[in-house]
Amino acid sequence: MASINFFQSRIMIFKFLIFVFICNCLSKLINGISDSHLSLDYYKKTCPSVEGIVRKEMECACLSDPRNAALILRLHFHDCFVQGCDGSVLLDDTVTLKGEKNAPNNKNALKGFRIIDKIKNSIESECPGIVSCADILTIAARDAVLLVGGPYWDVPLGRKDSRNAAYELTDTNLPTADEGLISIISKFISQGLSVTDMVALSGAHTIGKARCVNFRKRIYGDFKMTSTSMISPISSSYLSELKSLCPPIDQINGSSDNNETSMDNITPDLFDNSYYHVLLKGEGLINSDQELYSSFLGIQTKKIVEKYAANTIAFFEQFAQSMVKMGNITNPETYVNGEIRKSCRFVNT
Ligand code: HEM
């Protein structure tokens, strides 16, 4: 009985939190997120070749290494969650600007900047001063997904680049591997994204890799409890592999923190729904992923995971919709004070 009361009270707290966040975010949703500044034909007259150029460059990048798709997709996510999709994540540190790249949640964890530089150079030589870095990153993220087997969606365009970055917001807005489900949900809701968006967008982890520092606690913690590693030889050898890649903290001299492995160990380079199958097996590499299926607070998220594991089309449709929604998180300040950067790494002088 005592445990039921505890459970019920957690549900009530959860519902209350959701309610408060929805109220807080309603005005943000109405004012900014469904952004009327964006349109599908924004560059039709000024730079009709923009999408073709991005596609060609992304084809080269993904052909040389499919991992590049993951790098670009994550960059876009980390751009949009910190003061909107405004290219702020692309800015380098300067004497007058503290960029987001070296903030704790991004340092050593974001790559792909050179790919964006290359795309920007090609676009500048064709249509100088027209296309924002924020738009380039948004189109590139769509192409990244498509080129490794994922869905296509039309990308609304017309973002402006910010003239500043928000180092501190990387800490408050970006979810982390060890964060609990409720806290992650609230971070998505405060960006105007729903629980369904969150579970679908987490499906991005069907490609790309995580570093040991982000999954050590999990493999020496509750991995055995959630997975079938006690009874299945395959799962048990997977866990052993992970442990040899990522030794316990007391046995290392700090050198293994950046060792990487795929988050989807079934089809690591393919954008498909196998990430959700990994969660059903209880073998999510990072804790926050496994929580979607295994947390006792995740009644709704568990159902969504099961749905996407059973139905690739449902996952693809929702992922595409949620990516448009995430890409439409805008920084209203950029419509007053924004610009089209000449180089994605620096604000114009
Ligand atoms: C739901 C909350 C999320 C959390 C807690 C989270 C956390 C992480 C962590 C810890 C990593 C490994 C980073 C590293 O070790 O260097 C990672 C990688 C990645 N994340 Fe997420 N993520 C979340 C949502 C998303 C979303 C919404 C997207 C995109 C739509 C995304 C795309 C990626 C990709 C593609 C990678 C692989 C990057 C690479 O290969 O370098 N993540 N994420």
GROMACS .gro file of C-alpha atoms and ligand atoms in nm:
model
  392
    1MET     CA    1   0.000   0.000   0.000
    2ALA     CA    2   0.282   0.235   0.097
    3SER     CA    3   0.448   0.173  -0.240
    4ILE     CA    4   0.121   0.246  -0.426
    5ASN     CA    5   0.092   0.577  -0.245
    6PHE     CA    6   0.451   0.661  -0.333
    7PHE     CA    7   0.384   0.569  -0.694
    8GLN     CA    8   0.063   0.771  -0.706
    9SER     CA    9   0.231   1.073  -0.559
   10ARG     CA   10   0.509   1.053  -0.820
   11ILE     CA   11   0.244   1.041  -1.094
   12MET     CA   12   0.074   1.346  -0.945
   13ILE     CA   13   0.402   1.537  -0.930
   14PHE     CA   14   0.467   1.436  -1.288
   15LYS     CA   15   0.126   1.557  -1.405
   16PHE     CA   16   0.167   1.879  -1.212
   17LEU     CA   17   0.510   1.944  -1.363
   18ILE     CA   18   0.378   1.884  -1.711
   19PHE     CA   19   0.086   2.118  -1.645
   20VAL     CA   20   0.314   2.398  -1.517
   21PHE     CA   21   0.549   2.364  -1.808
   22ILE     CA   22   0.269   2.359  -2.062
   23CYS     CA   23   0.133   2.682  -1.913
   24ASN     CA   24   0.475   2.843  -1.910
   25CYS     CA   25   0.541   2.750  -2.265
   26LEU     CA   26   0.208   2.827  -2.422
   27SER     CA   27   0.298   3.186  -2.500
   28LYS     CA   28   0.634   3.077  -2.640
   29LEU     CA   29   0.459   2.823  -2.858
   30ILE     CA   30   0.210   3.072  -2.993
   31ASN     CA   31   0.462   3.352  -3.042
   32GLY     CA   32   0.769   3.187  -3.177
   33ILE     CA   33   0.770   2.823  -3.253
   34SER     CA   34   0.525   2.796  -3.541
   35ASP     CA   35   0.724   3.056  -3.718
   36SER     CA   36   0.550   3.251  -3.989
   37HIS     CA   37   0.885   3.393  -4.103
   38LEU     CA   38   0.973   3.055  -4.249
   39SER     CA   39   0.853   2.926  -4.585
   40LEU     CA   40   0.929   2.641  -4.821
   41ASP     CA   41   1.013   2.867  -5.117
   42TYR     CA   42   1.214   3.128  -4.926
   43TYR     CA   43   1.520   3.109  -5.157
   44LYS     CA   44   1.324   3.034  -5.475
   45LYS     CA   45   1.423   3.362  -5.640
   46THR     CA   46   1.744   3.452  -5.453
   47CYS     CA   47   1.924   3.115  -5.443
   48PRO     CA   48   1.728   2.840  -5.617
   49SER     CA   49   2.024   2.600  -5.612
   50VAL     CA   50   2.070   2.606  -5.234
   51GLU     CA   51   1.915   2.267  -5.160
   52GLY     CA   52   2.102   2.105  -5.450
   53ILE     CA   53   2.435   2.236  -5.323
   54VAL     CA   54   2.372   2.114  -4.968
   55ARG     CA   55   2.264   1.772  -5.096
   56LYS     CA   56   2.576   1.733  -5.311
   57GLU     CA   57   2.809   1.823  -5.026
   58MET     CA   58   2.624   1.597  -4.783
   59GLU     CA   59   2.640   1.311  -5.032
   60CYS     CA   60   3.020   1.348  -5.044
   61ALA     CA   61   3.042   1.371  -4.665
   62CYS     CA   62   2.821   1.067  -4.596
   63LEU     CA   63   2.983   0.861  -4.868
   64SER     CA   64   3.326   0.921  -4.720
   65ASP     CA   65   3.195   0.833  -4.371
   66PRO     CA   66   2.832   0.764  -4.272
   67ARG     CA   67   2.917   0.887  -3.920
   68ASN     CA   68   2.913   1.238  -4.066
   69ALA     CA   69   2.534   1.210  -4.090
   70ALA     CA   70   2.518   1.167  -3.713
   71LEU     CA   71   2.753   1.459  -3.648
   72ILE     CA   72   2.539   1.700  -3.849
   73LEU     CA   73   2.211   1.577  -3.704
   74ARG     CA   74   2.337   1.629  -3.350
   75LEU     CA   75   2.478   1.973  -3.433
   76HIS     CA   76   2.134   2.081  -3.551
   77PHE     CA   77   1.971   1.954  -3.230
   78HIS     CA   78   2.225   2.135  -3.013
   79ASP     CA   79   2.175   2.450  -3.219
   80CYS     CA   80   1.795   2.450  -3.187
   81PHE     CA   81   1.780   2.380  -2.812
   82VAL     CA   82   1.999   2.678  -2.727
   83GLN     CA   83   1.818   3.004  -2.807
   84GLY     CA   84   1.651   2.852  -3.116
   85CYS     CA   85   1.787   2.736  -3.452
   86ASP     CA   86   2.003   3.039  -3.519
   87GLY     CA   87   2.346   2.893  -3.599
   88SER     CA   88   2.477   2.998  -3.256
   89VAL     CA   89   2.637   2.655  -3.202
   90LEU     CA   90   2.861   2.716  -3.504
   91LEU     CA   91   3.031   3.025  -3.360
   92ASP     CA   92   3.395   3.002  -3.253
   93ASP     CA   93   3.525   3.164  -2.936
   94THR     CA   94   3.671   3.511  -2.990
   95VAL     CA   95   3.792   3.787  -2.759
   96THR     CA   96   3.441   3.932  -2.746
   97LEU     CA   97   3.228   3.618  -2.784
   98LYS     CA   98   3.210   3.306  -2.567
   99GLY     CA   99   3.085   3.036  -2.802
  100GLU     CA  100   2.882   2.727  -2.715
  101LYS     CA  101   3.131   2.475  -2.855
  102ASN     CA  102   3.344   2.466  -2.541
  103ALA     CA  103   3.059   2.454  -2.292
  104PRO     CA  104   3.073   2.132  -2.083
  105ASN     CA  105   2.779   1.965  -2.263
  106ASN     CA  106   2.935   2.029  -2.604
  107LYS     CA  107   3.310   2.003  -2.552
  108ASN     CA  108   3.455   1.694  -2.726
  109ALA     CA  109   3.099   1.598  -2.815
  110LEU     CA  110   3.026   1.809  -3.122
  111LYS     CA  111   3.195   1.765  -3.456
  112GLY     CA  112   3.106   1.826  -3.818
  113PHE     CA  113   3.186   2.199  -3.823
  114ARG     CA  114   3.416   2.160  -4.124
  115ILE     CA  115   3.137   1.999  -4.325
  116ILE     CA  116   2.920   2.306  -4.260
  117ASP     CA  117   3.213   2.536  -4.355
  118LYS     CA  118   3.250   2.352  -4.683
  119ILE     CA  119   2.879   2.376  -4.766
  120LYS     CA  120   2.877   2.745  -4.672
  121ASN     CA  121   3.175   2.815  -4.903
  122SER     CA  122   3.004   2.646  -5.196
  123ILE     CA  123   2.683   2.841  -5.134
  124GLU     CA  124   2.865   3.172  -5.091
  125SER     CA  125   3.037   3.128  -5.426
  126GLU     CA  126   2.699   3.078  -5.594
  127CYS     CA  127   2.473   3.316  -5.396
  128PRO     CA  128   2.684   3.543  -5.174
  129GLY     CA  129   2.525   3.686  -4.860
  130ILE     CA  130   2.189   3.517  -4.910
  131VAL     CA  131   2.164   3.190  -4.717
  132SER     CA  132   2.193   3.175  -4.338
  133CYS     CA  133   2.413   2.920  -4.161
  134ALA     CA  134   2.109   2.821  -3.953
  135ASP     CA  135   1.921   2.726  -4.272
  136ILE     CA  136   2.224   2.541  -4.410
  137LEU     CA  137   2.247   2.332  -4.093
  138THR     CA  138   1.873   2.258  -4.099
  139ILE     CA  139   1.879   2.139  -4.462
  140ALA     CA  140   2.201   1.943  -4.401
  141ALA     CA  141   2.042   1.762  -4.103
  142ARG     CA  142   1.746   1.658  -4.322
  143ASP     CA  143   1.982   1.533  -4.593
  144ALA     CA  144   2.195   1.353  -4.335
  145VAL     CA  145   1.895   1.148  -4.223
  146LEU     CA  146   1.781   1.080  -4.579
  147LEU     CA  147   2.126   0.971  -4.700
  148VAL     CA  148   2.160   0.700  -4.436
  149GLY     CA  149   1.818   0.552  -4.503
  150GLY     CA  150   1.580   0.776  -4.307
  151PRO     CA  151   1.271   0.974  -4.412
  152TYR     CA  152   1.251   1.290  -4.625
  153TRP     CA  153   1.069   1.606  -4.522
  154ASP     CA  154   1.038   1.957  -4.667
  155VAL     CA  155   1.238   2.212  -4.470
  156PRO     CA  156   1.081   2.554  -4.403
  157LEU     CA  157   1.351   2.819  -4.460
  158GLY     CA  158   1.426   3.182  -4.383
  159ARG     CA  159   1.611   3.166  -4.049
  160LYS     CA  160   1.858   3.441  -3.964
  161ASP     CA  161   2.191   3.385  -3.791
  162SER     CA  162   2.240   3.511  -3.439
  163ARG     CA  163   2.500   3.772  -3.353
  164ASN     CA  164   2.567   3.604  -3.019
  165ALA     CA  165   2.590   3.266  -2.850
  166ALA     CA  166   2.452   3.141  -2.518
  167TYR     CA  167   2.719   2.944  -2.330
  168GLU     CA  168   2.512   2.918  -2.009
  169LEU     CA  169   2.198   2.792  -2.184
  170THR     CA  170   2.384   2.483  -2.306
  171ASP     CA  171   2.390   2.374  -1.944
  172THR     CA  172   2.023   2.442  -1.869
  173ASN     CA  173   1.864   2.341  -2.201
  174LEU     CA  174   2.054   2.038  -2.331
  175PRO     CA  175   1.960   1.697  -2.192
  176THR     CA  176   2.237   1.469  -2.070
  177ALA     CA  177   2.297   1.095  -2.057
  178ASP     CA  178   2.245   1.061  -1.682
  179GLU     CA  179   1.940   1.282  -1.659
  180GLY     CA  180   1.608   1.138  -1.542
  181LEU     CA  181   1.310   1.098  -1.771
  182ILE     CA  182   1.097   1.373  -1.611
  183SER     CA  183   1.372   1.628  -1.638
  184ILE     CA  184   1.433   1.540  -2.004
  185ILE     CA  185   1.062   1.559  -2.083
  186SER     CA  186   1.042   1.902  -1.923
  187LYS     CA  187   1.335   2.024  -2.133
  188PHE     CA  188   1.151   1.920  -2.448
  189ILE     CA  189   0.821   2.066  -2.334
  190SER     CA  190   0.985   2.397  -2.255
  191GLN     CA  191   1.095   2.406  -2.620
  192GLY     CA  192   0.737   2.345  -2.732
  193LEU     CA  193   0.799   1.976  -2.806
  194SER     CA  194   0.577   1.697  -2.675
  195VAL     CA  195   0.655   1.362  -2.514
  196THR     CA  196   0.587   1.199  -2.852
  197ASP     CA  197   0.831   1.441  -3.020
  198MET     CA  198   1.089   1.352  -2.756
  199VAL     CA  199   1.060   0.976  -2.805
  200ALA     CA  200   1.060   1.009  -3.185
  201LEU     CA  201   1.356   1.249  -3.193
  202SER     CA  202   1.552   1.022  -2.959
  203GLY     CA  203   1.530   0.776  -3.248
  204ALA     CA  204   1.816   0.984  -3.393
  205HIS     CA  205   2.034   0.759  -3.175
  206THR     CA  206   1.979   0.486  -3.435
  207ILE     CA  207   2.294   0.638  -3.589
  208GLY     CA  208   2.610   0.771  -3.432
  209LYS     CA  209   2.825   0.697  -3.133
  210ALA     CA  210   2.858   0.777  -2.764
  211ARG     CA  211   3.174   0.814  -2.560
  212CYS     CA  212   3.261   0.599  -2.263
  213VAL     CA  213   3.225   0.896  -2.028
  214ASN     CA  214   2.854   0.896  -2.116
  215PHE     CA  215   2.784   0.526  -2.061
  216ARG     CA  216   3.032   0.405  -1.797
  217LYS     CA  217   2.789   0.449  -1.508
  218ARG     CA  218   2.524   0.257  -1.699
  219ILE     CA  219   2.733  -0.048  -1.790
  220TYR     CA  220   2.866  -0.085  -1.436
  221GLY     CA  221   2.523   0.003  -1.297
  222ASP     CA  222   2.180  -0.114  -1.406
  223PHE     CA  223   2.263  -0.249  -1.754
  224LYS     CA  224   2.248  -0.605  -1.618
  225MET     CA  225   1.913  -0.538  -1.457
  226THR     CA  226   1.744  -0.403  -1.771
  227SER     CA  227   1.906  -0.637  -2.024
  228THR     CA  228   1.894  -1.010  -2.073
  229SER     CA  229   2.271  -1.033  -2.025
  230MET     CA  230   2.232  -1.272  -1.731
  231ILE     CA  231   2.061  -1.531  -1.949
  232SER     CA  232   2.156  -1.451  -2.307
  233PRO     CA  233   2.514  -1.525  -2.422
  234ILE     CA  234   2.488  -1.258  -2.695
  235SER     CA  235   2.387  -0.987  -2.450
  236SER     CA  236   2.645  -1.102  -2.204
  237SER     CA  237   2.925  -1.081  -2.461
  238TYR     CA  238   2.799  -0.736  -2.568
  239LEU     CA  239   2.827  -0.619  -2.209
  240SER     CA  240   3.180  -0.763  -2.182
  241GLU     CA  241   3.281  -0.581  -2.501
  242LEU     CA  242   3.147  -0.255  -2.361
  243LYS     CA  243   3.336  -0.307  -2.038
  244SER     CA  244   3.666  -0.370  -2.210
  245LEU     CA  245   3.617  -0.055  -2.421
  246CYS     CA  246   3.523   0.141  -2.112
  247PRO     CA  247   3.703   0.015  -1.800
  248PRO     CA  248   3.581   0.116  -1.454
  249ILE     CA  249   3.697   0.454  -1.333
  250ASP     CA  250   3.946   0.312  -1.078
  251GLN     CA  251   4.132   0.109  -1.340
  252ILE     CA  252   4.200   0.387  -1.586
  253ASN     CA  253   4.430   0.678  -1.617
  254GLY     CA  254   4.163   0.895  -1.777
  255SER     CA  255   4.245   0.778  -2.126
  256SER     CA  256   3.932   0.576  -2.202
  257ASP     CA  257   3.676   0.854  -2.149
  258ASN     CA  258   3.665   0.935  -2.520
  259ASN     CA  259   3.647   0.574  -2.645
  260GLU     CA  260   3.338   0.548  -2.860
  261THR     CA  261   3.084   0.288  -2.961
  262SER     CA  262   2.758   0.287  -3.155
  263MET     CA  263   2.435   0.355  -2.971
  264ASP     CA  264   2.251   0.115  -3.202
  265ASN     CA  265   2.461  -0.200  -3.211
  266ILE     CA  266   2.226  -0.375  -3.458
  267THR     CA  267   2.254  -0.146  -3.764
  268PRO     CA  268   2.485   0.138  -3.652
  269ASP     CA  269   2.511   0.322  -3.984
  270LEU     CA  270   2.152   0.286  -4.095
  271PHE     CA  271   1.866   0.516  -4.001
  272ASP     CA  272   1.597   0.262  -3.912
  273ASN     CA  273   1.390   0.168  -3.607
  274SER     CA  274   1.639  -0.077  -3.456
  275TYR     CA  275   1.722   0.175  -3.181
  276TYR     CA  276   1.378   0.094  -3.037
  277HIS     CA  277   1.450  -0.279  -3.060
  278VAL     CA  278   1.766  -0.218  -2.859
  279LEU     CA  279   1.551  -0.050  -2.591
  280LEU     CA  280   1.305  -0.343  -2.588
  281LYS     CA  281   1.602  -0.571  -2.518
  282GLY     CA  282   1.698  -0.342  -2.230
  283GLU     CA  283   2.032  -0.265  -2.392
  284GLY     CA  284   2.014   0.109  -2.450
  285LEU     CA  285   2.372   0.228  -2.426
  286ILE     CA  286   2.304   0.553  -2.246
  287ASN     CA  287   2.086   0.568  -1.941
  288SER     CA  288   1.849   0.836  -2.072
  289ASP     CA  289   1.763   0.618  -2.373
  290GLN     CA  290   1.684   0.308  -2.167
  291GLU     CA  291   1.469   0.520  -1.933
  292LEU     CA  292   1.223   0.573  -2.220
  293TYR     CA  293   1.135   0.205  -2.194
  294SER     CA  294   1.236   0.100  -1.844
  295SER     CA  295   1.159   0.393  -1.614
  296PHE     CA  296   0.862   0.329  -1.387
  297LEU     CA  297   0.750   0.682  -1.471
  298GLY     CA  298   0.760   0.611  -1.843
  299ILE     CA  299   0.417   0.459  -1.896
  300GLN     CA  300   0.352   0.680  -2.200
  301THR     CA  301   0.707   0.666  -2.338
  302LYS     CA  302   0.715   0.285  -2.312
  303LYS     CA  303   0.403   0.257  -2.527
  304ILE     CA  304   0.554   0.489  -2.789
  305VAL     CA  305   0.880   0.292  -2.794
  306GLU     CA  306   0.682  -0.028  -2.851
  307LYS     CA  307   0.486   0.138  -3.132
  308TYR     CA  308   0.798   0.255  -3.319
  309ALA     CA  309   0.971  -0.080  -3.267
  310ALA     CA  310   0.673  -0.247  -3.433
  311ASN     CA  311   0.616   0.007  -3.707
  312THR     CA  312   0.897   0.178  -3.900
  313ILE     CA  313   0.656   0.391  -4.102
  314ALA     CA  314   0.494   0.534  -3.788
  315PHE     CA  315   0.842   0.619  -3.657
  316PHE     CA  316   0.955   0.779  -3.983
  317GLU     CA  317   0.637   0.989  -4.015
  318GLN     CA  318   0.661   1.116  -3.659
  319PHE     CA  319   1.038   1.174  -3.680
  320ALA     CA  320   0.993   1.388  -3.992
  321GLN     CA  321   0.713   1.590  -3.828
  322SER     CA  322   0.907   1.637  -3.506
  323MET     CA  323   1.221   1.746  -3.694
  324VAL     CA  324   1.021   2.020  -3.868
  325LYS     CA  325   0.885   2.126  -3.529
  326MET     CA  326   1.232   2.129  -3.374
  327GLY     CA  327   1.372   2.316  -3.675
  328ASN     CA  328   1.102   2.581  -3.633
  329ILE     CA  329   1.216   2.675  -3.283
  330THR     CA  330   1.327   3.025  -3.359
  331ASN     CA  331   1.524   3.293  -3.188
  332PRO     CA  332   1.289   3.594  -3.221
  333GLU     CA  333   1.582   3.829  -3.158
  334THR     CA  334   1.733   3.728  -3.493
  335TYR     CA  335   1.444   3.890  -3.680
  336VAL     CA  336   1.540   4.224  -3.532
  337ASN     CA  337   1.910   4.182  -3.492
  338GLY     CA  338   2.006   3.874  -3.696
  339GLU     CA  339   2.220   3.849  -4.007
  340ILE     CA  340   2.344   3.626  -4.285
  341ARG     CA  341   2.694   3.541  -4.169
  342LYS     CA  342   2.975   3.540  -4.422
  343SER     CA  343   3.150   3.266  -4.228
  344CYS     CA  344   2.948   3.036  -4.005
  345ARG     CA  345   3.220   3.058  -3.739
  346PHE     CA  346   3.210   3.436  -3.686
  347VAL     CA  347   2.956   3.714  -3.671
  348ASN     CA  348   2.995   3.973  -3.946
  349THR     CA  349   3.208   4.275  -3.856
  350HEM     C1  350   1.634   1.296  -2.550
  350HEM     C2  351   1.741   1.352  -2.499
  350HEM     C3  352   1.878   1.330  -2.552
  350HEM     C4  353   1.988   1.299  -2.478
  350HEM     C5  354   1.993   1.282  -2.327
  350HEM     C6  355   2.097   1.282  -2.569
  350HEM     C7  356   2.226   1.252  -2.529
  350HEM     C8  357   2.325   1.214  -2.617
  350HEM     C9  358   2.455   1.168  -2.577
  350HEM    C10  359   2.504   1.156  -2.434
  350HEM    C11  360   2.523   1.136  -2.689
  350HEM    C12  361   2.666   1.083  -2.696
  350HEM    C13  362   2.759   1.202  -2.707
  350HEM    C14  363   2.902   1.166  -2.680
  350HEM     O1  364   2.927   1.071  -2.605
  350HEM     O2  365   2.990   1.236  -2.733
  350HEM    C15  366   2.438   1.163  -2.801
  350HEM    C16  367   2.472   1.143  -2.932
  350HEM    C17  368   2.391   1.176  -3.037
  350HEM     N1  369   2.269   1.238  -3.030
  350HEM    FE1  370   2.159   1.266  -2.865
  350HEM     N2  371   2.053   1.302  -2.695
  350HEM    C18  372   1.920   1.333  -2.691
  350HEM    C19  373   1.840   1.367  -2.798
  350HEM    C20  374   1.885   1.378  -2.927
  350HEM    C21  375   1.809   1.436  -3.036
  350HEM    C22  376   1.672   1.501  -3.021
  350HEM    C23  377   1.886   1.425  -3.148
  350HEM    C24  378   1.856   1.470  -3.289
  350HEM    C25  379   1.735   1.483  -3.336
  350HEM    C26  380   2.008   1.357  -3.109
  350HEM    C27  381   2.108   1.320  -3.195
  350HEM    C28  382   2.223   1.254  -3.157
  350HEM    C29  383   2.316   1.195  -3.251
  350HEM    C30  384   2.298   1.185  -3.402
  350HEM    C31  385   2.422   1.147  -3.176
  350HEM    C32  386   2.548   1.078  -3.228
  350HEM    C33  387   2.655   1.183  -3.251
  350HEM    C34  388   2.788   1.126  -3.295
  350HEM     O3  389   2.793   1.019  -3.354
  350HEM     O4  390   2.889   1.193  -3.270
  350HEM     N3  391   2.005   1.334  -2.975
  350HEM     N4  392   2.318   1.212  -2.754
   0.00000   0.00000   0.00000
